[in-house]
Short mmCIF file of C-alpha atoms and ligand atoms in Angstrom, two decimals:
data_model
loop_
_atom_site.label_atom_id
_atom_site.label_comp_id
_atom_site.label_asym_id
_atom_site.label_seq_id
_atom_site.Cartn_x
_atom_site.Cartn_y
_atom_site.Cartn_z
CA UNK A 5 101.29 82.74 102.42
CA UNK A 6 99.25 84.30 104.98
CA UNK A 7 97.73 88.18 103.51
CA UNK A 8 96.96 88.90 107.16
CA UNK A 9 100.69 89.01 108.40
CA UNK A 10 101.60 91.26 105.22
CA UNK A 11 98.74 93.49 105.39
CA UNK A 12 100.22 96.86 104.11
CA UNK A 13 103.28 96.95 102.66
CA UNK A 14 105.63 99.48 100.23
CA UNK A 15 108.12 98.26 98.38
CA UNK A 16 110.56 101.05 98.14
CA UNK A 17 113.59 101.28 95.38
CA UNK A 18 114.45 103.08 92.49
CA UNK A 19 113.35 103.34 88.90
CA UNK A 20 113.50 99.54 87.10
CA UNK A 21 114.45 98.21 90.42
CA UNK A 22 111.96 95.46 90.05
CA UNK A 23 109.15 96.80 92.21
CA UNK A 24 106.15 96.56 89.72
CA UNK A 25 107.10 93.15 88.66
CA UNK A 26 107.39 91.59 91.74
CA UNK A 27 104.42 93.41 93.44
CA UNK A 28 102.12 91.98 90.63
CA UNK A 29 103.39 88.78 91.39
CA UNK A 30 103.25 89.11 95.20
CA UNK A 31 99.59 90.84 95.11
CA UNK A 32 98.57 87.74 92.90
CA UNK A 33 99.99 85.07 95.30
CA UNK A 34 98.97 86.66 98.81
CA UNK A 35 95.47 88.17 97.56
CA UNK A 36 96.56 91.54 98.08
CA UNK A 37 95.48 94.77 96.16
CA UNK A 38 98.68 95.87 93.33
CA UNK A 39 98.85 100.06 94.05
CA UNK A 40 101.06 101.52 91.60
CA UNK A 41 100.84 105.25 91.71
CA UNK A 42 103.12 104.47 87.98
CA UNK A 43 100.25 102.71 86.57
CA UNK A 44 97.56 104.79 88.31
CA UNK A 45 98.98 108.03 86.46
CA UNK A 46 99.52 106.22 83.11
CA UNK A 47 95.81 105.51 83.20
CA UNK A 48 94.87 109.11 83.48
CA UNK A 49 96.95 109.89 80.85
CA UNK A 50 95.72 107.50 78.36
CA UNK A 51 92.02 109.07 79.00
CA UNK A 52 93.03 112.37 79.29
CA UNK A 53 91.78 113.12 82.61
CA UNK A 54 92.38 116.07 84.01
CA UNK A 55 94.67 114.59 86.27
CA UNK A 56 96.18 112.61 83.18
CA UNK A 57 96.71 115.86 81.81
CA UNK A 58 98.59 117.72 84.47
CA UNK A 59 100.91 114.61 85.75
CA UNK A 60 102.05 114.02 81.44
CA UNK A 61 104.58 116.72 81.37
CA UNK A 62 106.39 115.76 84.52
CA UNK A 63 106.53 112.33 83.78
CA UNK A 64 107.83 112.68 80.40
CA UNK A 65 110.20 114.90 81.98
CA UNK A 66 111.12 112.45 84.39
CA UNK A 67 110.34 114.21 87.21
CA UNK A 68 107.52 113.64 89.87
CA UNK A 69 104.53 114.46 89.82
CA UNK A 70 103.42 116.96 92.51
CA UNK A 71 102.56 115.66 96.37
CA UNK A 72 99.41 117.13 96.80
CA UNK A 73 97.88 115.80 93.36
CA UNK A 74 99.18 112.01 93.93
CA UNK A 75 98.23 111.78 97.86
CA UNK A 76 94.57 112.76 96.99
CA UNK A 77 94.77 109.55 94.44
CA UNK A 78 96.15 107.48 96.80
CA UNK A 79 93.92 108.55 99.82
CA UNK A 80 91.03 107.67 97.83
CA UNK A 81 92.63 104.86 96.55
CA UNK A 82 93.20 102.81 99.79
CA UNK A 83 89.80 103.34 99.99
CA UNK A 84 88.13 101.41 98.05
CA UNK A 85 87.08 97.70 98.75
CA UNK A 86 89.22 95.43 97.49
CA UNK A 87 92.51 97.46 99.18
CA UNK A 88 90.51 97.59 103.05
CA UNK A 89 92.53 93.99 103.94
CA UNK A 90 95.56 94.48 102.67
CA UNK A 91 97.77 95.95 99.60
CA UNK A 92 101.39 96.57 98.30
CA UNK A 93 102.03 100.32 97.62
CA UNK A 94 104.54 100.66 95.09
CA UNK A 95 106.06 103.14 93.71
CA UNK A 96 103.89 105.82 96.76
CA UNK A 97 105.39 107.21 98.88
CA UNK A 98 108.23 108.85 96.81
CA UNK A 99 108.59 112.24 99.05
CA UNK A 100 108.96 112.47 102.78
CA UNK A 101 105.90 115.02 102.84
CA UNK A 102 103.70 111.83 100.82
CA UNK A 103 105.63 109.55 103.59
CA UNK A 104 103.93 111.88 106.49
CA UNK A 105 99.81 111.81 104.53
CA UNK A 106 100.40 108.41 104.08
CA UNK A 107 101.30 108.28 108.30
CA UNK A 108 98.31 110.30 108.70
CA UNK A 109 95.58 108.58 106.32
CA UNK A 110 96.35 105.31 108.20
CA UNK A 111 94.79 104.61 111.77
CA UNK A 112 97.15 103.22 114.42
CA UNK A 113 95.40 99.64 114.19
CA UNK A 114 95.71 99.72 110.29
CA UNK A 115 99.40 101.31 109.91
CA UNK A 116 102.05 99.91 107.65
CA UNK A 117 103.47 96.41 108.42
CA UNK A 118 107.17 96.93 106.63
CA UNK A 119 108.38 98.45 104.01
CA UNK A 120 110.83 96.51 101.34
CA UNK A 121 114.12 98.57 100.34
CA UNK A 122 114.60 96.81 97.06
CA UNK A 123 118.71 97.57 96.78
CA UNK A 124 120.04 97.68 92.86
CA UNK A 125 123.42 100.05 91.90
CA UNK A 126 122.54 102.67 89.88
CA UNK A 127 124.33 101.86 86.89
CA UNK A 128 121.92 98.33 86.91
CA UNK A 129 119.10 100.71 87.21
CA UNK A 130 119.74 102.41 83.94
CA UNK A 131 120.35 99.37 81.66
CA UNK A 132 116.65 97.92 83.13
CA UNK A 133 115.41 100.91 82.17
CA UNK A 134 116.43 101.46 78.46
CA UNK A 135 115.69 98.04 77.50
CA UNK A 136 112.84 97.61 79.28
CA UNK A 137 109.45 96.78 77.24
CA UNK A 138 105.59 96.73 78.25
CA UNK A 139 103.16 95.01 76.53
CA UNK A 140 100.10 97.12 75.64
CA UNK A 141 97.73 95.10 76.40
CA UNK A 142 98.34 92.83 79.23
CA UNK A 143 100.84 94.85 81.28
CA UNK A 144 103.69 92.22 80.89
CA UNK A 145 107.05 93.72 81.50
CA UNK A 146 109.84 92.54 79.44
CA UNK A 147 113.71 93.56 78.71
CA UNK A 148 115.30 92.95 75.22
CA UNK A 149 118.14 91.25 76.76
CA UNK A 150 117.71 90.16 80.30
CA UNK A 151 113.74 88.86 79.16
CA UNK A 152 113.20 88.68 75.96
CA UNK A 153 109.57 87.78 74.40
CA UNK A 154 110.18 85.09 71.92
CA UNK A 155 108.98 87.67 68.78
CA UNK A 156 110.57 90.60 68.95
CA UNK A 157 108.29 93.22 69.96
CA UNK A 158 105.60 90.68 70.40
CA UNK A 159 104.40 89.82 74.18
CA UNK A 160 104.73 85.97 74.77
CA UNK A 161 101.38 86.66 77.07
CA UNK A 162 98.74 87.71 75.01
CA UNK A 163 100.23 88.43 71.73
CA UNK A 164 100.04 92.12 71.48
CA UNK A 165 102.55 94.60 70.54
CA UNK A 166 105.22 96.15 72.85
CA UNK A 167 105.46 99.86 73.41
CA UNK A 168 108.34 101.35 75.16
CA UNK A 169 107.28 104.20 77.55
CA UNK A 170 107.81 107.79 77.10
CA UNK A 171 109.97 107.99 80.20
CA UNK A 172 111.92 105.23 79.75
CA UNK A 173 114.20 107.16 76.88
CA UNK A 174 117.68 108.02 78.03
CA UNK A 175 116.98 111.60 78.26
CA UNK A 176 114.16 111.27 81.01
CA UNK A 177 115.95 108.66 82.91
CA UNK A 178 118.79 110.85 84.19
CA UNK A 179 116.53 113.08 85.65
CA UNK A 180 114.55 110.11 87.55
CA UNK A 181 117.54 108.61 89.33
CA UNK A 182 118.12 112.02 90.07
CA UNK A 183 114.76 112.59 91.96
CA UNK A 184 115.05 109.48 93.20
CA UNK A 185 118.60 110.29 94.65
CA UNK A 186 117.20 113.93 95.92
CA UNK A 187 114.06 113.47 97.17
CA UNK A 188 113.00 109.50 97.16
CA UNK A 189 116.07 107.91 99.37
CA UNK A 190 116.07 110.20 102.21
CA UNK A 191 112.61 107.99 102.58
CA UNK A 192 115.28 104.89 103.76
CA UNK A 193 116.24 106.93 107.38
CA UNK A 194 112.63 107.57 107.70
CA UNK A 195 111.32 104.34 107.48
CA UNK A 196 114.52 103.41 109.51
CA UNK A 197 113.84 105.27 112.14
CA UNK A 198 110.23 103.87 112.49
CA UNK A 199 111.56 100.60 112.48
CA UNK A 200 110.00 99.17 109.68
CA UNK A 201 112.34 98.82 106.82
CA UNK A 202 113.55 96.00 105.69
CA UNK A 203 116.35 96.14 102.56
CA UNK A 204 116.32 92.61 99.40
CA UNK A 205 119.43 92.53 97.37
CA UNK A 206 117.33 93.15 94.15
CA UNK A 207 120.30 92.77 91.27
CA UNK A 208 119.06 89.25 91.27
CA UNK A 209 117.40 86.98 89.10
CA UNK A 210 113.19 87.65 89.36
CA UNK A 211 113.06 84.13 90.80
CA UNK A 212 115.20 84.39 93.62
CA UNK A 213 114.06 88.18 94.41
CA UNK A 214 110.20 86.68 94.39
CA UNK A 215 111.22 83.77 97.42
CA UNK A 216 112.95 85.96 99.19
CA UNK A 217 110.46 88.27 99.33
CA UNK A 218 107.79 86.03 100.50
CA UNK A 219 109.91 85.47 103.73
CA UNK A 220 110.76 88.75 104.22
CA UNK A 221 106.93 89.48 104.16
CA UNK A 222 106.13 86.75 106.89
P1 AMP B 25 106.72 104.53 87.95
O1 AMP B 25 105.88 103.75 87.02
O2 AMP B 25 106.49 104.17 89.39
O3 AMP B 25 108.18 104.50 87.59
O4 AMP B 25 106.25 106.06 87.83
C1 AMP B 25 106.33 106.74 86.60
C2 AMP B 25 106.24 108.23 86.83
O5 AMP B 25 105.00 108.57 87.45
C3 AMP B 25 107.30 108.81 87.76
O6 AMP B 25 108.53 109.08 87.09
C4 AMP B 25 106.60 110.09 88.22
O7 AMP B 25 106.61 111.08 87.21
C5 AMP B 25 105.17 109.63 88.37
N1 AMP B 25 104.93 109.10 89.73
C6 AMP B 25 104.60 107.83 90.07
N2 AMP B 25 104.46 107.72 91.40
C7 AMP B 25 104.69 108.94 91.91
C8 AMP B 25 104.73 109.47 93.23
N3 AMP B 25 104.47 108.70 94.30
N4 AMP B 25 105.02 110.79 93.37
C9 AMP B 25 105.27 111.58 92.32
N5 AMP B 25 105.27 111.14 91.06
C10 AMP B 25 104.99 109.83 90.84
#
């Protein structure tokens, strides 16, 4: 697969639509730079950063974390060497205002080459999330029915234990397909109307969802 004809890309979608697995996957197979704004966060929680710090309570909530404190971690984000050729955003931008810096921060030559509406019914969404499973060391995602590691608990990667996160219990995950109804979709029309979105039927196996998007990213 060529990077240069996928240069910058955000795959779009809801919570446990499939968007961190399959950018990991894509990043790794077209030499691309993985930016999860998800991942990003937990980071700065684990070390307590001050960011870390402010972003916990809303995502244990379930809710998002405010615009102005993610697009400052982003900007300086696509910054950095290894994302100048080209990168997957995913799970950024989640608000129409992050939509607009994220319009801004990028030049004309350099502006986004599609985004990828990953499409999954919201009752789908919700059984990915509460069974989902992330290894602690490695990253791995896993589900306890629809991907199971052979040991319970036990990643089939590296070996390490499985943790489920904070936000993925029932009581946080009504209020994230609820942002993500409120304030993430309207980000479909946008990216619509700038001719650049392009929509995967994502209640698919990972397999199929992965080829797909490979020709969908020519
Ligand atoms: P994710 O791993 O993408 O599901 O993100 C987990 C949580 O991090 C979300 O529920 C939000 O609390 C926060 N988060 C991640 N990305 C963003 C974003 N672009 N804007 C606001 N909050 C975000």
């Amino acid at each position: 697969m060529n990077a240069a004809l996928t240069a910058r890309c955000v795959f779009l979608g809801g919570p446990g639509a499939g968007k961190g697995t399959q950018a990991k996957r894509v990043a790794e197979a077209a030499g691309m730079a993985h930016i999860s704004t998800g991942d990003m966060l937990r980071a700065q929680v684990a070390r307590q950063t001050p960011l870390g710090t402010k972003a916990k309570a809303f995502m244990d909530a379930g809710k998002l974390v405010p615009d102005d404190l993610i697009i400052e971690m982003v900007k300086a984000r696509i910054a950095e060497p290894d994302a100048k050729a080209a990168w997957i955003l995913d799970g950024f931008p989640r608000t129409l205002p992050q939509a607009k810096a994220l319009d801004q921060n990028l030049s004309k030559a350099a502006s986004l080459s599609h985004v990828i509406y990953f499409a999954v019914p919201e009752n789908v969404l919700f059984g990915r999330l509460t069974g989902r499973r992330t290894c602690s060391k490695c990253g791995a995602i896993w589900h306890i029915e629809n991907n199971p590691t052979k040991v319970s608990d036990v990643c089939d990667r590296c070996g390490a234990g499985l943790v489920q996160r904070s936000d993925d219990r029932p009581e946080a995950i009504g209020k994230r397909l609820e942002e993500y109804r409120t304030l993430t979709a309207p980000l479909l029309a946008y990216y619509r109307a700038h001719n650049l979105l392009r929509e995967i039927d994502a209640n698919r196996p990972p397999d199929v969802v992965f080829q797909e998007l490979l020709k969908l990213m020519q």
